[in-house]
GROMACS .gro file of C-alpha atoms in nm:
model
  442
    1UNK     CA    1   2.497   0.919   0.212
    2UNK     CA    2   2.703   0.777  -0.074
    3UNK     CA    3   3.019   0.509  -0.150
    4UNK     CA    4   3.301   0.649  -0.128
    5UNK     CA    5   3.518   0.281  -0.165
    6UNK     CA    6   3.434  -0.085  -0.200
    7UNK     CA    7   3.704  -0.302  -0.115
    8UNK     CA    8   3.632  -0.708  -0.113
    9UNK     CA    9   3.835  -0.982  -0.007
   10UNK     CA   10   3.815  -1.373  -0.087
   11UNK     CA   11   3.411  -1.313  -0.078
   12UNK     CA   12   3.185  -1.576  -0.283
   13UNK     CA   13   3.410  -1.565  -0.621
   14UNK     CA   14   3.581  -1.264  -0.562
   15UNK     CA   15   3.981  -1.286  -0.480
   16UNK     CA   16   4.046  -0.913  -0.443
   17UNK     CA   17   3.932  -0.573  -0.573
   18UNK     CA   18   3.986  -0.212  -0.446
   19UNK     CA   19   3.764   0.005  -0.610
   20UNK     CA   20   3.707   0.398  -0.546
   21UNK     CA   21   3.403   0.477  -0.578
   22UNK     CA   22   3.353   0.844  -0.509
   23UNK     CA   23   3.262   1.081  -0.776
   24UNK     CA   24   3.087   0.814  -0.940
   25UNK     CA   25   2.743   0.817  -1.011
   26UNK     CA   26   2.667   0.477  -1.259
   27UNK     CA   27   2.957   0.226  -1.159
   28UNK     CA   28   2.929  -0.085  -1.436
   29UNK     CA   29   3.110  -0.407  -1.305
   30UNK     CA   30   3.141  -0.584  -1.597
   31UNK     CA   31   3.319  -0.927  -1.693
   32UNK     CA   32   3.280  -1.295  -1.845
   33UNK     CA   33   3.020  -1.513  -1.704
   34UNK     CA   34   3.170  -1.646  -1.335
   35UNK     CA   35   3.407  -1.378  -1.340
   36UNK     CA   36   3.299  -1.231  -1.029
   37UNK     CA   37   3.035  -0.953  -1.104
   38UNK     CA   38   2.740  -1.100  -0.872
   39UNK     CA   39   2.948  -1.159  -0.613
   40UNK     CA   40   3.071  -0.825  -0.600
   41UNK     CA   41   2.678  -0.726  -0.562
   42UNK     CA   42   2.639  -0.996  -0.315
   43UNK     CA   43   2.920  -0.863  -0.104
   44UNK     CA   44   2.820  -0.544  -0.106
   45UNK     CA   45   2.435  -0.638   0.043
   46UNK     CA   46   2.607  -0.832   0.294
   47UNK     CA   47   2.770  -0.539   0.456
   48UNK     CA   48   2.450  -0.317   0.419
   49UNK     CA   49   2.161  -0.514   0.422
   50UNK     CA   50   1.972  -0.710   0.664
   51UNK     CA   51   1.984  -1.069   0.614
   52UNK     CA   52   1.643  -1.116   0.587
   53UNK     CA   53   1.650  -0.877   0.281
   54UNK     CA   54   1.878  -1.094   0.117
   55UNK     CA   55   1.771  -1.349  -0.169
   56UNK     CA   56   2.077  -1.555  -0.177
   57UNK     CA   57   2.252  -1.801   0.008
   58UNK     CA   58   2.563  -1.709   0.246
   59UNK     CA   59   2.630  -2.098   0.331
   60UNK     CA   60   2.973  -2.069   0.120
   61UNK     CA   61   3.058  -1.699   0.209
   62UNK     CA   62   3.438  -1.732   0.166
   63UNK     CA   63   3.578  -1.792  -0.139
   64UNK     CA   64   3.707  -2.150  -0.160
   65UNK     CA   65   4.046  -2.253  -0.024
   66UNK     CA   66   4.021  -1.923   0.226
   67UNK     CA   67   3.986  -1.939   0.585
   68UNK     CA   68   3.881  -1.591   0.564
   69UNK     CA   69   3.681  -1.303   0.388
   70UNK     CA   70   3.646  -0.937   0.434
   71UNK     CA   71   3.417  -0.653   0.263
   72UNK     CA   72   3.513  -0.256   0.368
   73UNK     CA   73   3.271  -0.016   0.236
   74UNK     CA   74   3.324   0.345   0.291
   75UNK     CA   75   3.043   0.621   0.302
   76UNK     CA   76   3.039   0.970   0.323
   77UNK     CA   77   2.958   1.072   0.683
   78UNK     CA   78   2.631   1.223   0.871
   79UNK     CA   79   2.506   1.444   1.100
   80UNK     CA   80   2.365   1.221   1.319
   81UNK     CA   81   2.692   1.066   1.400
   82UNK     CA   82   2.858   1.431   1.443
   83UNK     CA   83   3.077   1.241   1.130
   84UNK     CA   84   3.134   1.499   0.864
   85UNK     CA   85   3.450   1.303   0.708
   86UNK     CA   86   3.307   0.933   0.642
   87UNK     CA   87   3.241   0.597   0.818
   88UNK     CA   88   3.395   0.256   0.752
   89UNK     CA   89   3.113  -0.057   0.766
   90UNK     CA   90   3.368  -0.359   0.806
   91UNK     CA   91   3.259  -0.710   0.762
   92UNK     CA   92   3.479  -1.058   0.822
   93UNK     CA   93   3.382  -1.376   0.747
   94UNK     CA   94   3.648  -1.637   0.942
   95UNK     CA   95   3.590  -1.979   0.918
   96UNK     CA   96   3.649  -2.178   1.217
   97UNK     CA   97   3.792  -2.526   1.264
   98UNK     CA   98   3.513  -2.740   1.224
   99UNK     CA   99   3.403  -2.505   0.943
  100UNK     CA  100   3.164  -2.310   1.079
  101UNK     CA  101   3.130  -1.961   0.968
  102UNK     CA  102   3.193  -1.651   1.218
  103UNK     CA  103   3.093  -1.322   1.107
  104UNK     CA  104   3.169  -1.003   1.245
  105UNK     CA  105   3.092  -0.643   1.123
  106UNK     CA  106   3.243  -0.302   1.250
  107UNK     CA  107   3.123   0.030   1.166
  108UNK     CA  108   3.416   0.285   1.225
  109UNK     CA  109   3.444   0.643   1.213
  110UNK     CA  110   3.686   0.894   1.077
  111UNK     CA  111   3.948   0.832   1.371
  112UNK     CA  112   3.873   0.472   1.401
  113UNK     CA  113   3.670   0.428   1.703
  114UNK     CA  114   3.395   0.166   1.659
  115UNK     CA  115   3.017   0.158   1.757
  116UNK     CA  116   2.911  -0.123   2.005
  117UNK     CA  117   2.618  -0.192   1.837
  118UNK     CA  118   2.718  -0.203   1.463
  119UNK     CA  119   2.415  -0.352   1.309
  120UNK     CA  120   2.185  -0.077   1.504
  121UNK     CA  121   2.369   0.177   1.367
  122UNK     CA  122   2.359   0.110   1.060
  123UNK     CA  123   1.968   0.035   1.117
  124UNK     CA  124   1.906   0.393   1.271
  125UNK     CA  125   2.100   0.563   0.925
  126UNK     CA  126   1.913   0.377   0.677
  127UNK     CA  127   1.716   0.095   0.562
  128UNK     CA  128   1.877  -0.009   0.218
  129UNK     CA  129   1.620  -0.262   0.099
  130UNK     CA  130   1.807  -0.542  -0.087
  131UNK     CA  131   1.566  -0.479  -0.428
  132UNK     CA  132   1.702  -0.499  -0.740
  133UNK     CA  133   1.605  -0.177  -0.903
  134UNK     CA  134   1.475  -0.358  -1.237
  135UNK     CA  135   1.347  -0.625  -1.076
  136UNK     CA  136   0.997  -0.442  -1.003
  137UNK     CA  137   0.889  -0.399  -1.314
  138UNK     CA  138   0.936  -0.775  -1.368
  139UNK     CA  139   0.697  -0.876  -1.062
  140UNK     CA  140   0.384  -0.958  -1.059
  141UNK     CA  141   0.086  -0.715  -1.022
  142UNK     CA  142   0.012  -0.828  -0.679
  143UNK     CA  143   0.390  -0.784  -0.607
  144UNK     CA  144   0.445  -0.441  -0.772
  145UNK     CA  145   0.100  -0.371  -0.597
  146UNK     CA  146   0.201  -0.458  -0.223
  147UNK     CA  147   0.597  -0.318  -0.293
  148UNK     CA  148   0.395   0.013  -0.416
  149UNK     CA  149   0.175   0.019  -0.093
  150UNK     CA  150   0.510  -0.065   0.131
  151UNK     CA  151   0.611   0.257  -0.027
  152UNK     CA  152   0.367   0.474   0.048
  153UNK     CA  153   0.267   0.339   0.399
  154UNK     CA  154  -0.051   0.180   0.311
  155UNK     CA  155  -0.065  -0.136   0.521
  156UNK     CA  156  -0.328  -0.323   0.282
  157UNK     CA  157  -0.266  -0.658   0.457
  158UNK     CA  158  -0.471  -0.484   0.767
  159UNK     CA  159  -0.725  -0.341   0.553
  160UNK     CA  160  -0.807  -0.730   0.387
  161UNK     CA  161  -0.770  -0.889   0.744
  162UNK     CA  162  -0.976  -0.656   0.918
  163UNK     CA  163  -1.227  -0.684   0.598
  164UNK     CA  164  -1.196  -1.057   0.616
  165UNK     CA  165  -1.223  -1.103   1.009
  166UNK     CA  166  -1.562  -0.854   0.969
  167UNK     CA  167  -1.727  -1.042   0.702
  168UNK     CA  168  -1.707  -1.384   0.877
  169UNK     CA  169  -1.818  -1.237   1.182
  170UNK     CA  170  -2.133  -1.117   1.008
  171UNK     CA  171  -2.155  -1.423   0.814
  172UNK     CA  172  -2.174  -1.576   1.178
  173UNK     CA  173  -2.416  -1.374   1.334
  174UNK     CA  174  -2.614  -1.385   0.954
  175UNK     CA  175  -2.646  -1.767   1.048
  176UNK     CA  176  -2.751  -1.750   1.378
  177UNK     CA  177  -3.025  -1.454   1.272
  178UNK     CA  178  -3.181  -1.724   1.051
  179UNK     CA  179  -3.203  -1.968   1.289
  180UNK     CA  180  -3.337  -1.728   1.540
  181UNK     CA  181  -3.577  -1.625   1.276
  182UNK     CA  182  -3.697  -1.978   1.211
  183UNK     CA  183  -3.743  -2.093   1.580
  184UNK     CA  184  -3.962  -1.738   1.634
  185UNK     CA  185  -4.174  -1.823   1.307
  186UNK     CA  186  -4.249  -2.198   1.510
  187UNK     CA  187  -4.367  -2.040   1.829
  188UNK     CA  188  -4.682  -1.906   1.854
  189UNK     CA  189  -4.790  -1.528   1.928
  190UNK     CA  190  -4.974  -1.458   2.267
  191UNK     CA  191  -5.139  -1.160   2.328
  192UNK     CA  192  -5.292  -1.028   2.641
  193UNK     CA  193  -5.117  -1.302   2.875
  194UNK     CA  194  -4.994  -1.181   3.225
  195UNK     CA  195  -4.645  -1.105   3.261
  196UNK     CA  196  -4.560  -1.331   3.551
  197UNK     CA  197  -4.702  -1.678   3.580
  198UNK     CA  198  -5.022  -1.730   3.774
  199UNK     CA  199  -4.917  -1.866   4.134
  200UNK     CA  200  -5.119  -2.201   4.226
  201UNK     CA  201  -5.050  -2.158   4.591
  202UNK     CA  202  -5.136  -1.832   4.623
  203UNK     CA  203  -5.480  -1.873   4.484
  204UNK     CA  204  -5.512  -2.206   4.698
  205UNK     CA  205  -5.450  -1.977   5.050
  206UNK     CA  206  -5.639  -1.685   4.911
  207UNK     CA  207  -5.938  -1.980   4.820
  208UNK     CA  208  -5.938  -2.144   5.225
  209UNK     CA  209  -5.939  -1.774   5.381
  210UNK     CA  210  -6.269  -1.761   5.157
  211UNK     CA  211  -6.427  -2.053   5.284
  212UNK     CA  212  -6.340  -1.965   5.611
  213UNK     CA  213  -6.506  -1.638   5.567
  214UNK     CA  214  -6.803  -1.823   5.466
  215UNK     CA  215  -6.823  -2.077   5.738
  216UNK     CA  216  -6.780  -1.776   5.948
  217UNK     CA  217  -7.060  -1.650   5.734
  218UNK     CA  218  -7.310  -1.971   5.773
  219UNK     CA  219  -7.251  -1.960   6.137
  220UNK     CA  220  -7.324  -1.575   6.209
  221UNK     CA  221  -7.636  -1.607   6.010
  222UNK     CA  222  -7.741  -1.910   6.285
  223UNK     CA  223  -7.667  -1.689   6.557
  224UNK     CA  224  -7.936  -1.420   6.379
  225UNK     CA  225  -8.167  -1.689   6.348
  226UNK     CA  226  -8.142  -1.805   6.685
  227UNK     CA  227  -8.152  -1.451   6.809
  228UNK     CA  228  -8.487  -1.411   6.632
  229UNK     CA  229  -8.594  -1.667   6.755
  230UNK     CA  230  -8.529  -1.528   7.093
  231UNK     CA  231  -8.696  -1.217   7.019
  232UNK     CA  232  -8.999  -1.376   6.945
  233UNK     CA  233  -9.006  -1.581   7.238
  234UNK     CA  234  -8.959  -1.286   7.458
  235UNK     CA  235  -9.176  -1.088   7.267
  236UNK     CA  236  -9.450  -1.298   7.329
  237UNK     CA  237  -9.362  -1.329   7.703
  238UNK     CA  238  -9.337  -0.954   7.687
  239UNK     CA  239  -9.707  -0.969   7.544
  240UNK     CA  240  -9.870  -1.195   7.793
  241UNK     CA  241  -9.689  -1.000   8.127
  242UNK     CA  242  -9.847  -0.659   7.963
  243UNK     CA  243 -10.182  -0.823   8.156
  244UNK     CA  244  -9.977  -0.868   8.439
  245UNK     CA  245  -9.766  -0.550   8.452
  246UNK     CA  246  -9.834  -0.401   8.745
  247UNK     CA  247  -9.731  -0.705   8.928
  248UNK     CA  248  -9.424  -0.761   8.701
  249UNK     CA  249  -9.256  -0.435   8.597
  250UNK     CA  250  -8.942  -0.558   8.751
  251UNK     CA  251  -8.925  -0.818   8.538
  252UNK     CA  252  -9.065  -0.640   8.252
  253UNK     CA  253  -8.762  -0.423   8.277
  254UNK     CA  254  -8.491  -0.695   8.290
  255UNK     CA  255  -8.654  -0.869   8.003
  256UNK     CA  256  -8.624  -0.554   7.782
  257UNK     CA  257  -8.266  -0.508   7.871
  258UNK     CA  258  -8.218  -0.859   7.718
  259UNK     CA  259  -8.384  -0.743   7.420
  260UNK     CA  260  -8.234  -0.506   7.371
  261UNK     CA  261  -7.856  -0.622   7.381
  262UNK     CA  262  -7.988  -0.916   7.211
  263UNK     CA  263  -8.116  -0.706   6.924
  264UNK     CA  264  -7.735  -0.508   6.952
  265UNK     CA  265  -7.562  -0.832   6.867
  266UNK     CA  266  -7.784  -0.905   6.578
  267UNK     CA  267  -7.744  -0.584   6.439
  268UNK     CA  268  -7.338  -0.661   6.491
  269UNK     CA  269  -7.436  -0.982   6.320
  270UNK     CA  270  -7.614  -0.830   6.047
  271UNK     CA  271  -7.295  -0.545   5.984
  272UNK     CA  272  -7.035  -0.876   5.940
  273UNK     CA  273  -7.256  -1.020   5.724
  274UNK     CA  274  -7.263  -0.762   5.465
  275UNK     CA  275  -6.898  -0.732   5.504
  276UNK     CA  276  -6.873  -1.102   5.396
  277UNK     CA  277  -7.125  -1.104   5.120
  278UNK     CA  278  -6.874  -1.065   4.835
  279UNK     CA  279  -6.719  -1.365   4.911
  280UNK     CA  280  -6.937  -1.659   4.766
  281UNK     CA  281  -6.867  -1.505   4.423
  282UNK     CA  282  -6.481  -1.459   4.489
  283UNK     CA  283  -6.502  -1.845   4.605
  284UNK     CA  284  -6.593  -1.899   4.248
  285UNK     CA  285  -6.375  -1.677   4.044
  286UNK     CA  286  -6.061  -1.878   4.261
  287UNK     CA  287  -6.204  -2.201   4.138
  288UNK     CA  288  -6.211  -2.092   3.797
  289UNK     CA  289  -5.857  -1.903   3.837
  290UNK     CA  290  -5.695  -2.267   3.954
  291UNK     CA  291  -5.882  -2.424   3.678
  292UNK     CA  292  -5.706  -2.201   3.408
  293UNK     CA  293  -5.327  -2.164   3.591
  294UNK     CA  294  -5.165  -2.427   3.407
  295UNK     CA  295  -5.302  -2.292   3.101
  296UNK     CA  296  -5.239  -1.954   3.167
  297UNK     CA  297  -4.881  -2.041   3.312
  298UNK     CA  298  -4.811  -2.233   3.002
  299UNK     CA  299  -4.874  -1.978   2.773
  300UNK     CA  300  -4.680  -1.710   3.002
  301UNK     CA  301  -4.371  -1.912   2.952
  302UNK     CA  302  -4.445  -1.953   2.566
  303UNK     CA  303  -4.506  -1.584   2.535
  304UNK     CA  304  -4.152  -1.515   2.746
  305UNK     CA  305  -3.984  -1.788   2.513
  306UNK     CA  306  -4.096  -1.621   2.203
  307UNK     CA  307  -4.043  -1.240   2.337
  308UNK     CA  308  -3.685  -1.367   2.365
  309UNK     CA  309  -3.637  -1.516   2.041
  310UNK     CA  310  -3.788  -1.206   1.942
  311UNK     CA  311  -3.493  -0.994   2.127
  312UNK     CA  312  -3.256  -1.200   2.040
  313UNK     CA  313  -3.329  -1.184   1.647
  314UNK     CA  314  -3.352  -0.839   1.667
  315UNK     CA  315  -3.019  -0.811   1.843
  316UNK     CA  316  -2.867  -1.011   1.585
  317UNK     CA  317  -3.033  -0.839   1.281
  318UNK     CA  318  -2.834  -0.492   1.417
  319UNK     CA  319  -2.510  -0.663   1.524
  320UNK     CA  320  -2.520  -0.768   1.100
  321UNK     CA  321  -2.648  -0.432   1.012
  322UNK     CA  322  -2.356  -0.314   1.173
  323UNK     CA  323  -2.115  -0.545   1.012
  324UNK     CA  324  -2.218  -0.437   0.661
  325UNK     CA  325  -2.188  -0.078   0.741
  326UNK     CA  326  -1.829  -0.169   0.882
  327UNK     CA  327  -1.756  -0.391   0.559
  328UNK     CA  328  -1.817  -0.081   0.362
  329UNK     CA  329  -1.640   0.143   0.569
  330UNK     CA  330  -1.320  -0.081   0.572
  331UNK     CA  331  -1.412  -0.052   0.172
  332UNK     CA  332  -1.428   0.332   0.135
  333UNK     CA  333  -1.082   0.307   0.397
  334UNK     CA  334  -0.847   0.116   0.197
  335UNK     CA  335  -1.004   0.336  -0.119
  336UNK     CA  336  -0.920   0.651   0.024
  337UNK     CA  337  -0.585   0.535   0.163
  338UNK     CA  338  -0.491   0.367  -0.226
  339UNK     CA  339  -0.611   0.705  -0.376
  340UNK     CA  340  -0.426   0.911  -0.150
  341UNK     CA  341  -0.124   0.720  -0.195
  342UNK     CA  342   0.188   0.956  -0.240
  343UNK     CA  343   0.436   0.725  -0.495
  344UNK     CA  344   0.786   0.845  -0.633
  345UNK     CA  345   0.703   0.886  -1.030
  346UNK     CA  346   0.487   1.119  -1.200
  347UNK     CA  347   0.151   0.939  -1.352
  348UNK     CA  348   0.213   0.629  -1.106
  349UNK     CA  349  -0.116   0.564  -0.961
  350UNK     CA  350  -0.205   0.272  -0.724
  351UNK     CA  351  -0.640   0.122  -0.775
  352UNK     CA  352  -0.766  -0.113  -0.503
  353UNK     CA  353  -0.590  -0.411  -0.719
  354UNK     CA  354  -0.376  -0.273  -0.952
  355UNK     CA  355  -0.088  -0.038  -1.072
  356UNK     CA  356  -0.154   0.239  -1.392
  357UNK     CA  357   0.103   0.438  -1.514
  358UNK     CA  358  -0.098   0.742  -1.711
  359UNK     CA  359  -0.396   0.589  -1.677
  360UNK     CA  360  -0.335   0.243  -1.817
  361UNK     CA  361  -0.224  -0.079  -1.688
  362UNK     CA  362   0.136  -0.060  -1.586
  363UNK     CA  363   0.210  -0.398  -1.780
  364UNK     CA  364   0.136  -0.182  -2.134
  365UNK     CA  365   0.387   0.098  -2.017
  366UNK     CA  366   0.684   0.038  -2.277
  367UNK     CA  367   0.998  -0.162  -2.162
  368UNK     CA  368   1.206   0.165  -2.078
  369UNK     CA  369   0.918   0.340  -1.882
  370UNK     CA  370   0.899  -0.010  -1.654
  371UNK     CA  371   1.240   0.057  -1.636
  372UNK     CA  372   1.284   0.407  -1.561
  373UNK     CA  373   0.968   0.363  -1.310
  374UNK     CA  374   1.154   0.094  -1.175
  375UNK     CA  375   1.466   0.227  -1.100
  376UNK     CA  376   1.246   0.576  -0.969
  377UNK     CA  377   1.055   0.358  -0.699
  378UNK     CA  378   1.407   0.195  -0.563
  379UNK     CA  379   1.564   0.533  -0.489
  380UNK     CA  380   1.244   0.596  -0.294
  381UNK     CA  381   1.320   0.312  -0.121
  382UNK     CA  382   1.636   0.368  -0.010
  383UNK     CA  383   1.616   0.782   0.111
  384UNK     CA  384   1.912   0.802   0.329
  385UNK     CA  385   2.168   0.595   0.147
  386UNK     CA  386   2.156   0.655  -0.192
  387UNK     CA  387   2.278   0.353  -0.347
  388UNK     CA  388   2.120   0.070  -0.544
  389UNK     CA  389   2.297  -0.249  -0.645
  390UNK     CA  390   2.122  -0.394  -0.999
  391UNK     CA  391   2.219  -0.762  -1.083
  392UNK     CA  392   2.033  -0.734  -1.424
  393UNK     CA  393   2.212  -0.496  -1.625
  394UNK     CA  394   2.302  -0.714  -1.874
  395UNK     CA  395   1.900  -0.727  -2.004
  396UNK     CA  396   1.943  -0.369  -2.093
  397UNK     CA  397   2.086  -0.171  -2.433
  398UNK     CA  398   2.300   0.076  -2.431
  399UNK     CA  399   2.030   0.313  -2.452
  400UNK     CA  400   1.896   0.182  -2.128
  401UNK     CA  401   2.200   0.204  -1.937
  402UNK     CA  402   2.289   0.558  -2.091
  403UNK     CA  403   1.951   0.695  -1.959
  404UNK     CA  404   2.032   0.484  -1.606
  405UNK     CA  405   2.317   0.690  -1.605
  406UNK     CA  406   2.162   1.006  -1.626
  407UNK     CA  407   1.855   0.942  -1.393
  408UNK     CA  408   2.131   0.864  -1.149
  409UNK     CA  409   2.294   1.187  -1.218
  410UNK     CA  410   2.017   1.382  -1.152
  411UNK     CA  411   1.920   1.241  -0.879
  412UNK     CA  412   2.280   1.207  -0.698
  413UNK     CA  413   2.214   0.842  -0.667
  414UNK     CA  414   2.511   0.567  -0.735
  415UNK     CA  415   2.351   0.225  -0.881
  416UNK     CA  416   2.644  -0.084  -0.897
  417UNK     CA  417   2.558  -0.269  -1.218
  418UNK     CA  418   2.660  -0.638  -1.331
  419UNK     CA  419   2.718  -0.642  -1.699
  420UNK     CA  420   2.817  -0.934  -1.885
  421UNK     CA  421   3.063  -0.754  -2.176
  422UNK     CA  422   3.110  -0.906  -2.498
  423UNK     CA  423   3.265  -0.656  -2.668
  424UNK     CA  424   3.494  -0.375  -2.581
  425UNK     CA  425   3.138  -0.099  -2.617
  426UNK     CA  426   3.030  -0.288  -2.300
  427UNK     CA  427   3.387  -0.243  -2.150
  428UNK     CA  428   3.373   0.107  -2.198
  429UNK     CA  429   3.061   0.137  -1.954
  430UNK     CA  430   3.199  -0.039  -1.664
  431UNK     CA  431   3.390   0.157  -1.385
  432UNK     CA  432   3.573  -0.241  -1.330
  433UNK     CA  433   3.598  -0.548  -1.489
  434UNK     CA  434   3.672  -0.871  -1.367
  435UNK     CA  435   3.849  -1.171  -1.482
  436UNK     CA  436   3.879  -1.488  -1.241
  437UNK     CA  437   3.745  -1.291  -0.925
  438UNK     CA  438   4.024  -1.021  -1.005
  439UNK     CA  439   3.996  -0.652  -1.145
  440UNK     CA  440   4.139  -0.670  -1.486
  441UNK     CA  441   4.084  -0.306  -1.573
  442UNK     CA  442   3.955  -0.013  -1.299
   0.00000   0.00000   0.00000
């Protein structure tokens, strides 16, 4: 898209000018200091740009003495309107009665009917970025650096917040690692302690079943005594009725009965008391267990305190590994992205920091490369409208300006430039001149 005619209306210092502006490639607005010229640019950005793009002040919009101001600007038309003819961008400042400022824009097309949504519109068509096109090469580094990046899509801000956020993250968990590490180098290794903690109670239940067992024990081995004590009384009964057997074989037979369930219980006897006889030296393994559980229940929970320190050091030792493989990454990242950067001049070439221009530093370039670079990365800027507006065109020869003109040429670009003329060689360049916030010569 391209300007076809600027027409502006009681706007900052301007009173009137009608300017056509198709066909033209370079258009010079020249004139006196205060004659007009920057407010020409200004009015221009106002109908194109966003505000926020704007670096001046819009408090005093209408010229002095006027109640109202008005900038047309017609463009060629486009496709995605179903415009082949042009369309009309209409702006009007009116100031109210208690002097506020209402502003209202239009964009019309060939037969006059307006969008509702003016400002989207124009949004959706293109993006003119209010940048002077020599004011690049007069930033900074950091400033031609991030406008560079901009360009090519490189968002660099992510790259150093995402870098920044990760490295004070693992800074964090870096300081917590040494702490862990000096609280595990104060506790004390133990080896071959029990997992669990010894249970007092358990060994104090498992200790009275013992001792039950062995007063179960003490009195079973009374009964055996007092059974063989039985046997030997009988048995000596059984000896002194032999003499009298014949006469007692009755009894003879109910005493051997006795015997022999008597001995049947003993043996019974006998059996539970070699069940039992592992018991006296469990008794004393308990008391020595109970002995050693606070001990071993101290050192249990030392071991478990220490196993997680351990953990957790190790935990945080790979969470920082981790970290510094992601710093690096987020290093090789914004490398890759910078290297790969696709910029609008030949020999432009973005580092991690920096800007080179054939290999060296972009501030060594000569005055008319900055320029010429300059200029290069504003129409890449601005795609879809191809216009620039340059407010510095007095800081250039006539050399400059002639080689201006024929970058603009070739690349079917228009670029509105203020020059202050002091002689009638600088007239010659402009396409108008002002005088008083008039056209003096179109």
């Amino acid at each position: 898209m391209k300007m076809l005619r600027m027409y502006i209306k009681d706007i900052f210092g301007v009173k009137e000018i009608d300017l056509d502006t198709a066909g033209l490639y370079f258009i010079g607005c020249g004139g006196a200091n205060a004659a007009g010229k920057t407010s020409v640019c200004h009015a221009l950005l106002l109908a194109l740009c966003k505000k926020r793009d704007l670096d001046f002040d819009t408090k005093n919009v209408i010229r002095e003495g006027e109640t109202e101001g008005r900038v047309v600007v017609e463009l060629t038309g486009d496709e995605e309107l179903m415009e082949d003819d042009r369309i009309t961008v209409e702006l009007v400042y009116t100031r109210k009665s208690d002097n506020r400022i209402h502003e209202e824009i239009n964009v019309f097309d060939s037969v006059g009917d307006s969008s509702p949504e003016p400002r989207t519109l124009l949004d959706r068509l293109f993006k003119m970025r209010a940048m002077d096109p020599l004011s690049w090469y007069q930033k900074s580094e950091e400033e031609q650096h991030k406008t560079l990046a901009d360009l090519a899509g490189i968002d660099l801000e992510a790259f150093d917040a995402d870098y920044s956020e990760t490295f004070e993250k693992r800074t964090g968990v870096g300081r917590d690692g040494k702490q862990l590490a000096g609280e595990l180098a104060g506790l004390k290794e133990y080896k071959n302690v029990p997992a669990e903690k010894v249970s007092i109670t358990d060994l104090m239940a498992e200790m009275e079943q013992a001792q039950l067992v062995m007063h179960a024990r003490t009195e079973l081995n009374n009964q055996i005594a007092s059974k063989k004590d039985a046997i030997s009384f009988y048995s000596e009964r059984i000896a002194k009725a032999e003499a009298e057997i014949k006469t007692l074989k009755k009894e003879i037979k109910e005493w051997t009965g006795q015997v022999a369930k008597i001995n049947d219980q003993r043996t019974v006897a006998e059996e539970e008391l070699a069940k039992t006889s592992c018991q006296s030296s469990r008794i004393n393994e308990l008391r020595a267990d109970i002995a050693s559980a606070d001990a071993t229940n101290k050192r249990i929970e030392l071991k478990k305190k220490r196993d997680k320190v351990e953990s957790h050091l190790n935990e945080a030792r790979e969470v920082y590994r981790l970290m510094s493989d992601r710093l690096q990454e987020i290093k090789r990242e914004k490398h890759a992205a910078v290297a790969e950067a696709s910029l609008p001049v030949d020999g432009l070439q973005l580092t991690e920091n920096g800007v080179l221009l054939n290999g060296l530093p972009f501030s060594q370039a000569s005055t008319m490369q900055r320029i010429m670079t300059s200029t290069r990365i504003a129409m890449a800027a601005n795609p879809t409208l191809r216009l620039l507006v340059c407010k510095h065109g007095s800081e250039l020869d006539v050399f400059a300006l002639q080689a201006l003109e024929q970058l603009c040429r070739e690349q079917k670009f228009q670029m509105l430039v203020e020059i202050v003329t002091r002689s009638n060689a600088d007239r010659d360049v402009c396409s108008l001149v002002l005088d008083g916030g008039e056209a003096v010569v179109i």
